[in-house]
PDB file of C-alpha atoms in Angstrom:
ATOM      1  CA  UNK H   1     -23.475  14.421  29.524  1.00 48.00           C
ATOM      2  CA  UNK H   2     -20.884  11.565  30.041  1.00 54.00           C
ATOM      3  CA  UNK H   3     -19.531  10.450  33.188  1.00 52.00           C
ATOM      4  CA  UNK H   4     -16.568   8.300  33.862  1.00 52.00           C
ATOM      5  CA  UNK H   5     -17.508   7.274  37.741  1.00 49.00           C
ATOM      6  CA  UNK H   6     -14.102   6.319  38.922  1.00 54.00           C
ATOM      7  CA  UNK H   7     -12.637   9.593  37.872  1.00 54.00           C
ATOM      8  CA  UNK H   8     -10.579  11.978  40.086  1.00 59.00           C
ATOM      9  CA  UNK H   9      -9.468  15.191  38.900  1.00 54.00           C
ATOM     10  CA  UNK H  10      -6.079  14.664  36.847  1.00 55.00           C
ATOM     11  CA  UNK H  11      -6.355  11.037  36.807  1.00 55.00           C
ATOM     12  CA  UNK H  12      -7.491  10.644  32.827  1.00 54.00           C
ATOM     13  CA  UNK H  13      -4.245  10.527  30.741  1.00 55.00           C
ATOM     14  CA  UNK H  14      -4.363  13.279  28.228  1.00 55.00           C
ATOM     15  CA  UNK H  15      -7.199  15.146  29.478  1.00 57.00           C
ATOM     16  CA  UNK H  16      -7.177  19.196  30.227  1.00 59.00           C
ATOM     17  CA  UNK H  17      -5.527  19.656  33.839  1.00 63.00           C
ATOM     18  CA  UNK H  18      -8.700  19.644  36.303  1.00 62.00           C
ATOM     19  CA  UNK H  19     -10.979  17.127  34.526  1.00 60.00           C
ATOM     20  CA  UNK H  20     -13.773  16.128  36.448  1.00 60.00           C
ATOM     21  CA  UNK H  21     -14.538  13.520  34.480  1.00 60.00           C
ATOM     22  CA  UNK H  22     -17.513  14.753  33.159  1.00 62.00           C
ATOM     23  CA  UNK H  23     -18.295  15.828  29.781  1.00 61.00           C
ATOM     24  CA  UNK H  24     -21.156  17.902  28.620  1.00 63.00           C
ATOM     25  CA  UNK H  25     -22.204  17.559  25.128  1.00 60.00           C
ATOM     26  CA  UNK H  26     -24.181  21.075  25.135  1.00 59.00           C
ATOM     27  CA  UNK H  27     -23.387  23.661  22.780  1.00 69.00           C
ATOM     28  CA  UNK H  28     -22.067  21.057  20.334  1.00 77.00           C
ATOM     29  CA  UNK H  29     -25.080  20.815  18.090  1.00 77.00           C
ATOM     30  CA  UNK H  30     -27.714  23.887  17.684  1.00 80.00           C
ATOM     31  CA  UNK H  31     -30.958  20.852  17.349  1.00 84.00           C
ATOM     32  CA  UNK H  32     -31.686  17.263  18.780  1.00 86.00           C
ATOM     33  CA  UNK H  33     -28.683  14.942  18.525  1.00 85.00           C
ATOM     34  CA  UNK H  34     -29.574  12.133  16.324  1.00 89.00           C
ATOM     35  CA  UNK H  35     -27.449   9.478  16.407  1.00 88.00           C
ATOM     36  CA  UNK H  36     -24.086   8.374  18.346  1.00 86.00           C
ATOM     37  CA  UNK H  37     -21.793   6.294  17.345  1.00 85.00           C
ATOM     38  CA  UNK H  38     -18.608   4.608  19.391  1.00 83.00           C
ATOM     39  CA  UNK H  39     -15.713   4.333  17.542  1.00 78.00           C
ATOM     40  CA  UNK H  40     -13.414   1.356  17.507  1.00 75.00           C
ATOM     41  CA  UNK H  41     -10.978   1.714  20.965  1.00 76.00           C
ATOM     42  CA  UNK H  42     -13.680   3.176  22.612  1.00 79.00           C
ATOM     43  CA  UNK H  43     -12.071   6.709  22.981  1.00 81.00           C
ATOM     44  CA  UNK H  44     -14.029   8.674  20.431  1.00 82.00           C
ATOM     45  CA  UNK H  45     -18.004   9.037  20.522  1.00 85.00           C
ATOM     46  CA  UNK H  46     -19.062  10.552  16.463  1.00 84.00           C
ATOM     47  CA  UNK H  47     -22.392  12.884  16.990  1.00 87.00           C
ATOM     48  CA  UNK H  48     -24.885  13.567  14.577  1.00 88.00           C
ATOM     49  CA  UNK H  49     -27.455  16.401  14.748  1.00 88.00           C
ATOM     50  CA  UNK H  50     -30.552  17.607  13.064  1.00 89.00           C
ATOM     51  CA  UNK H  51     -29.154  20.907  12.878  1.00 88.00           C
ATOM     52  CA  UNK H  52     -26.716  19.364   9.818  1.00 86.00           C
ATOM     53  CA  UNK H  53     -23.442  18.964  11.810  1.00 87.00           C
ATOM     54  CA  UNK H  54     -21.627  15.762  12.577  1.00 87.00           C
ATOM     55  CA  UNK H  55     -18.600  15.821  15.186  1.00 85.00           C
ATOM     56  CA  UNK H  56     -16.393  13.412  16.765  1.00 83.00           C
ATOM     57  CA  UNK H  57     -15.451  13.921  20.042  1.00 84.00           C
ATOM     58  CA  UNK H  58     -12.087  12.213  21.618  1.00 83.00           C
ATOM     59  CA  UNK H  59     -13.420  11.905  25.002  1.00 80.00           C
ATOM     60  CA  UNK H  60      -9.817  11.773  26.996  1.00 80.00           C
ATOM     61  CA  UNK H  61      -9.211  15.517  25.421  1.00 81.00           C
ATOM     62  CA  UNK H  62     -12.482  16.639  25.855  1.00 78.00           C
ATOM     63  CA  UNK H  63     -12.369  17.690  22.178  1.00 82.00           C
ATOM     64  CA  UNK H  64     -14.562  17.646  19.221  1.00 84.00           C
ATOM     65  CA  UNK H  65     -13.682  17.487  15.108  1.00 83.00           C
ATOM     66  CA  UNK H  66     -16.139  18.860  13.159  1.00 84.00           C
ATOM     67  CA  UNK H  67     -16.913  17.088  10.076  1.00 82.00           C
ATOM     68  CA  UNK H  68     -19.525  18.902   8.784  1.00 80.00           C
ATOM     69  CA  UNK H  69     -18.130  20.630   5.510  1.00 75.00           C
ATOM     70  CA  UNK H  70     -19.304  18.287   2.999  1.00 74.00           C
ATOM     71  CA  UNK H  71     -22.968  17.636   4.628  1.00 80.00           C
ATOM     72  CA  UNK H  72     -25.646  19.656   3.074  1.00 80.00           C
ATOM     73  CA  UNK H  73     -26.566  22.441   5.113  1.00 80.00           C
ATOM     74  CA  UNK H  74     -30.381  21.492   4.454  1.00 82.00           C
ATOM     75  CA  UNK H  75     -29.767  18.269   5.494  1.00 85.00           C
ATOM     76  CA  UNK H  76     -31.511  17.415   8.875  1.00 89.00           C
ATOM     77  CA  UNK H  77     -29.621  14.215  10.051  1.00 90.00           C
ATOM     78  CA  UNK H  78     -31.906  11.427  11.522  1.00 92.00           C
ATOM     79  CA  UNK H  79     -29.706   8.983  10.828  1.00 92.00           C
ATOM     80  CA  UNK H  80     -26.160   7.999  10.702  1.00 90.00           C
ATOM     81  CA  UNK H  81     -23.449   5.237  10.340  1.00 90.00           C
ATOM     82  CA  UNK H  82     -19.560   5.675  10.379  1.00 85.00           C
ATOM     83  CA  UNK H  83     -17.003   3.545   9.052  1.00 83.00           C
ATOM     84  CA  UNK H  84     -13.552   3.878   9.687  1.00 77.00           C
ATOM     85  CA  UNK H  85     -10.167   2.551   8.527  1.00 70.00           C
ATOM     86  CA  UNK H  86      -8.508   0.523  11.140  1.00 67.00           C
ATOM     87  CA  UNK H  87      -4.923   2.027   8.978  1.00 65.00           C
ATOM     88  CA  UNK H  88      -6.012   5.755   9.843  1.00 57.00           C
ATOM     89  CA  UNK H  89      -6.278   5.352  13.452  1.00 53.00           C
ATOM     90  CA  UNK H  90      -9.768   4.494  13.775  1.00 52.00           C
ATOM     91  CA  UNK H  91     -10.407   8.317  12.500  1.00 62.00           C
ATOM     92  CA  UNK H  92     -13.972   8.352  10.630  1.00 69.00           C
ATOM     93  CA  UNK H  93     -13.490   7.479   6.841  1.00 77.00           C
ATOM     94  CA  UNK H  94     -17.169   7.331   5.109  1.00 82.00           C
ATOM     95  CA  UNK H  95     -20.180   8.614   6.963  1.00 83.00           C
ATOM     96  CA  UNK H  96     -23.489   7.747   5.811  1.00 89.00           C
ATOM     97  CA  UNK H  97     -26.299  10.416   6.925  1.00 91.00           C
ATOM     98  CA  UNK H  98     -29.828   9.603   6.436  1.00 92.00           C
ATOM     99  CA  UNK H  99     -32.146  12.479   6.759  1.00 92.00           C
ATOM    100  CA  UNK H 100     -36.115  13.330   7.142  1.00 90.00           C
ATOM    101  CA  UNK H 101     -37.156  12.935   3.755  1.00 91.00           C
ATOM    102  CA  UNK H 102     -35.535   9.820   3.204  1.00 93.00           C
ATOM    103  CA  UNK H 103     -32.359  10.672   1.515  1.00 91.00           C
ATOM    104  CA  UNK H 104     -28.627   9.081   1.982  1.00 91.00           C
ATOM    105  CA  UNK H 105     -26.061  11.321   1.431  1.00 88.00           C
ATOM    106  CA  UNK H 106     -22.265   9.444   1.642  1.00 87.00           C
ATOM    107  CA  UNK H 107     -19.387  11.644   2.791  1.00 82.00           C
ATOM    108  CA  UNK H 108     -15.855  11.623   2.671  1.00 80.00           C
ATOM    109  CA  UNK H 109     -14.610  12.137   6.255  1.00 73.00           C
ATOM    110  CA  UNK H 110     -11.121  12.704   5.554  1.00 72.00           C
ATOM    111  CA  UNK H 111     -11.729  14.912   2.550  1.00 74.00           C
ATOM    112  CA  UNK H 112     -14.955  16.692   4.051  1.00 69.00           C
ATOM    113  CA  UNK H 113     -16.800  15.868   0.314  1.00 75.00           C
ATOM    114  CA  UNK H 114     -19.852  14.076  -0.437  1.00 74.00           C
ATOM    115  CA  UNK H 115     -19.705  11.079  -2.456  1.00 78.00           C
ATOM    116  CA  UNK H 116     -23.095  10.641  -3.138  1.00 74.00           C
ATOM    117  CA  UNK H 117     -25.598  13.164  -2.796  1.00 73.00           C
ATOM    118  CA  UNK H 118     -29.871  12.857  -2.567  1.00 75.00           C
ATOM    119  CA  UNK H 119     -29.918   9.342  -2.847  1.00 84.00           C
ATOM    120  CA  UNK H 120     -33.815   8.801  -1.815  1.00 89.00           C
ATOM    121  CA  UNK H 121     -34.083   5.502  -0.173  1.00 90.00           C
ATOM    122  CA  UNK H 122     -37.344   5.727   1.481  1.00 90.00           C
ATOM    123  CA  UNK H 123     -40.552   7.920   0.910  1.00 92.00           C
ATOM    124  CA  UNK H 124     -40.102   8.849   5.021  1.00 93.00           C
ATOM    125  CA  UNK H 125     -37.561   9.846   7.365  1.00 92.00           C
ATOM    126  CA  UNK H 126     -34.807   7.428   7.432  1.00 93.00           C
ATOM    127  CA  UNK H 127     -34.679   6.491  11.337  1.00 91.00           C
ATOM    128  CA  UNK H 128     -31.598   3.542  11.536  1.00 90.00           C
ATOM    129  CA  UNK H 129     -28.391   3.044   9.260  1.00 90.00           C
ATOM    130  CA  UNK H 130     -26.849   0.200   9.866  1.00 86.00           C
ATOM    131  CA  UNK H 131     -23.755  -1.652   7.547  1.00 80.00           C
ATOM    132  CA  UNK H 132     -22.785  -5.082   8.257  1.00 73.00           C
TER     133      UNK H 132
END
């Protein structure tokens, strides 16, 4: 769960009437969340899941985009990396997934497609992405 401390009900701009401030990320993903990610502006945590499924969630809506067409269904997610396009928003562009047999998979946020498929990059579950 998240918790914004100095929250009173009705006091977050844009959320659902009756907010409490907290937000529960159960229910979201079916397995073990994986990796999270803060976006740039700091209002939109991306979740990744063994159970295949990457979501963003805009935390002042208490909403979540799925962006898991384009993500193998197979794939268990161990690892992942976003970047986004300062031009769209700070809305996910490319996603980069490792999973536990050492594959990167690339995927097109916007368009829900993978780039690049079954990449192996390591002979073991890939634990850390990270692009500089």
């Amino acid at each position: 769960a998240l918790w914004q401390v100095d929250c009173e009900a009705g006091s977050v701009p844009g959320a659902s009437e009756g907010f409490d401030g907290v937000l529960t990320l159960t229910h979201v993903h079916h397995q073990y969340i994986s990796g999270l990610r803060w976006l740039p502006g700091g209002r939109q945590l991306a979740t990744a899941s063994y159970d295949s499924s990457v979501r963003v969630l805009d935390v002042p809506t208490a909403t979540f985009l799925d962006l898991s067409p384009g993500i193998r269904e197979e794939m268990d997610v161990s690892a992942m990396e976003v970047v986004t396009d300062p031009a769209a928003s700070y809305s996910p562009s490319v996603l980069y997934l490792g999973d536990s047999d050492g594959f990167l998979e690339v995927v097109d946020a916007r368009a829900g497609v993978a780039l690049r498929t079954g990449a192996a990059i390591h002979d073991k579950r890939v634990n850390t992405l990270h692009l500089c």
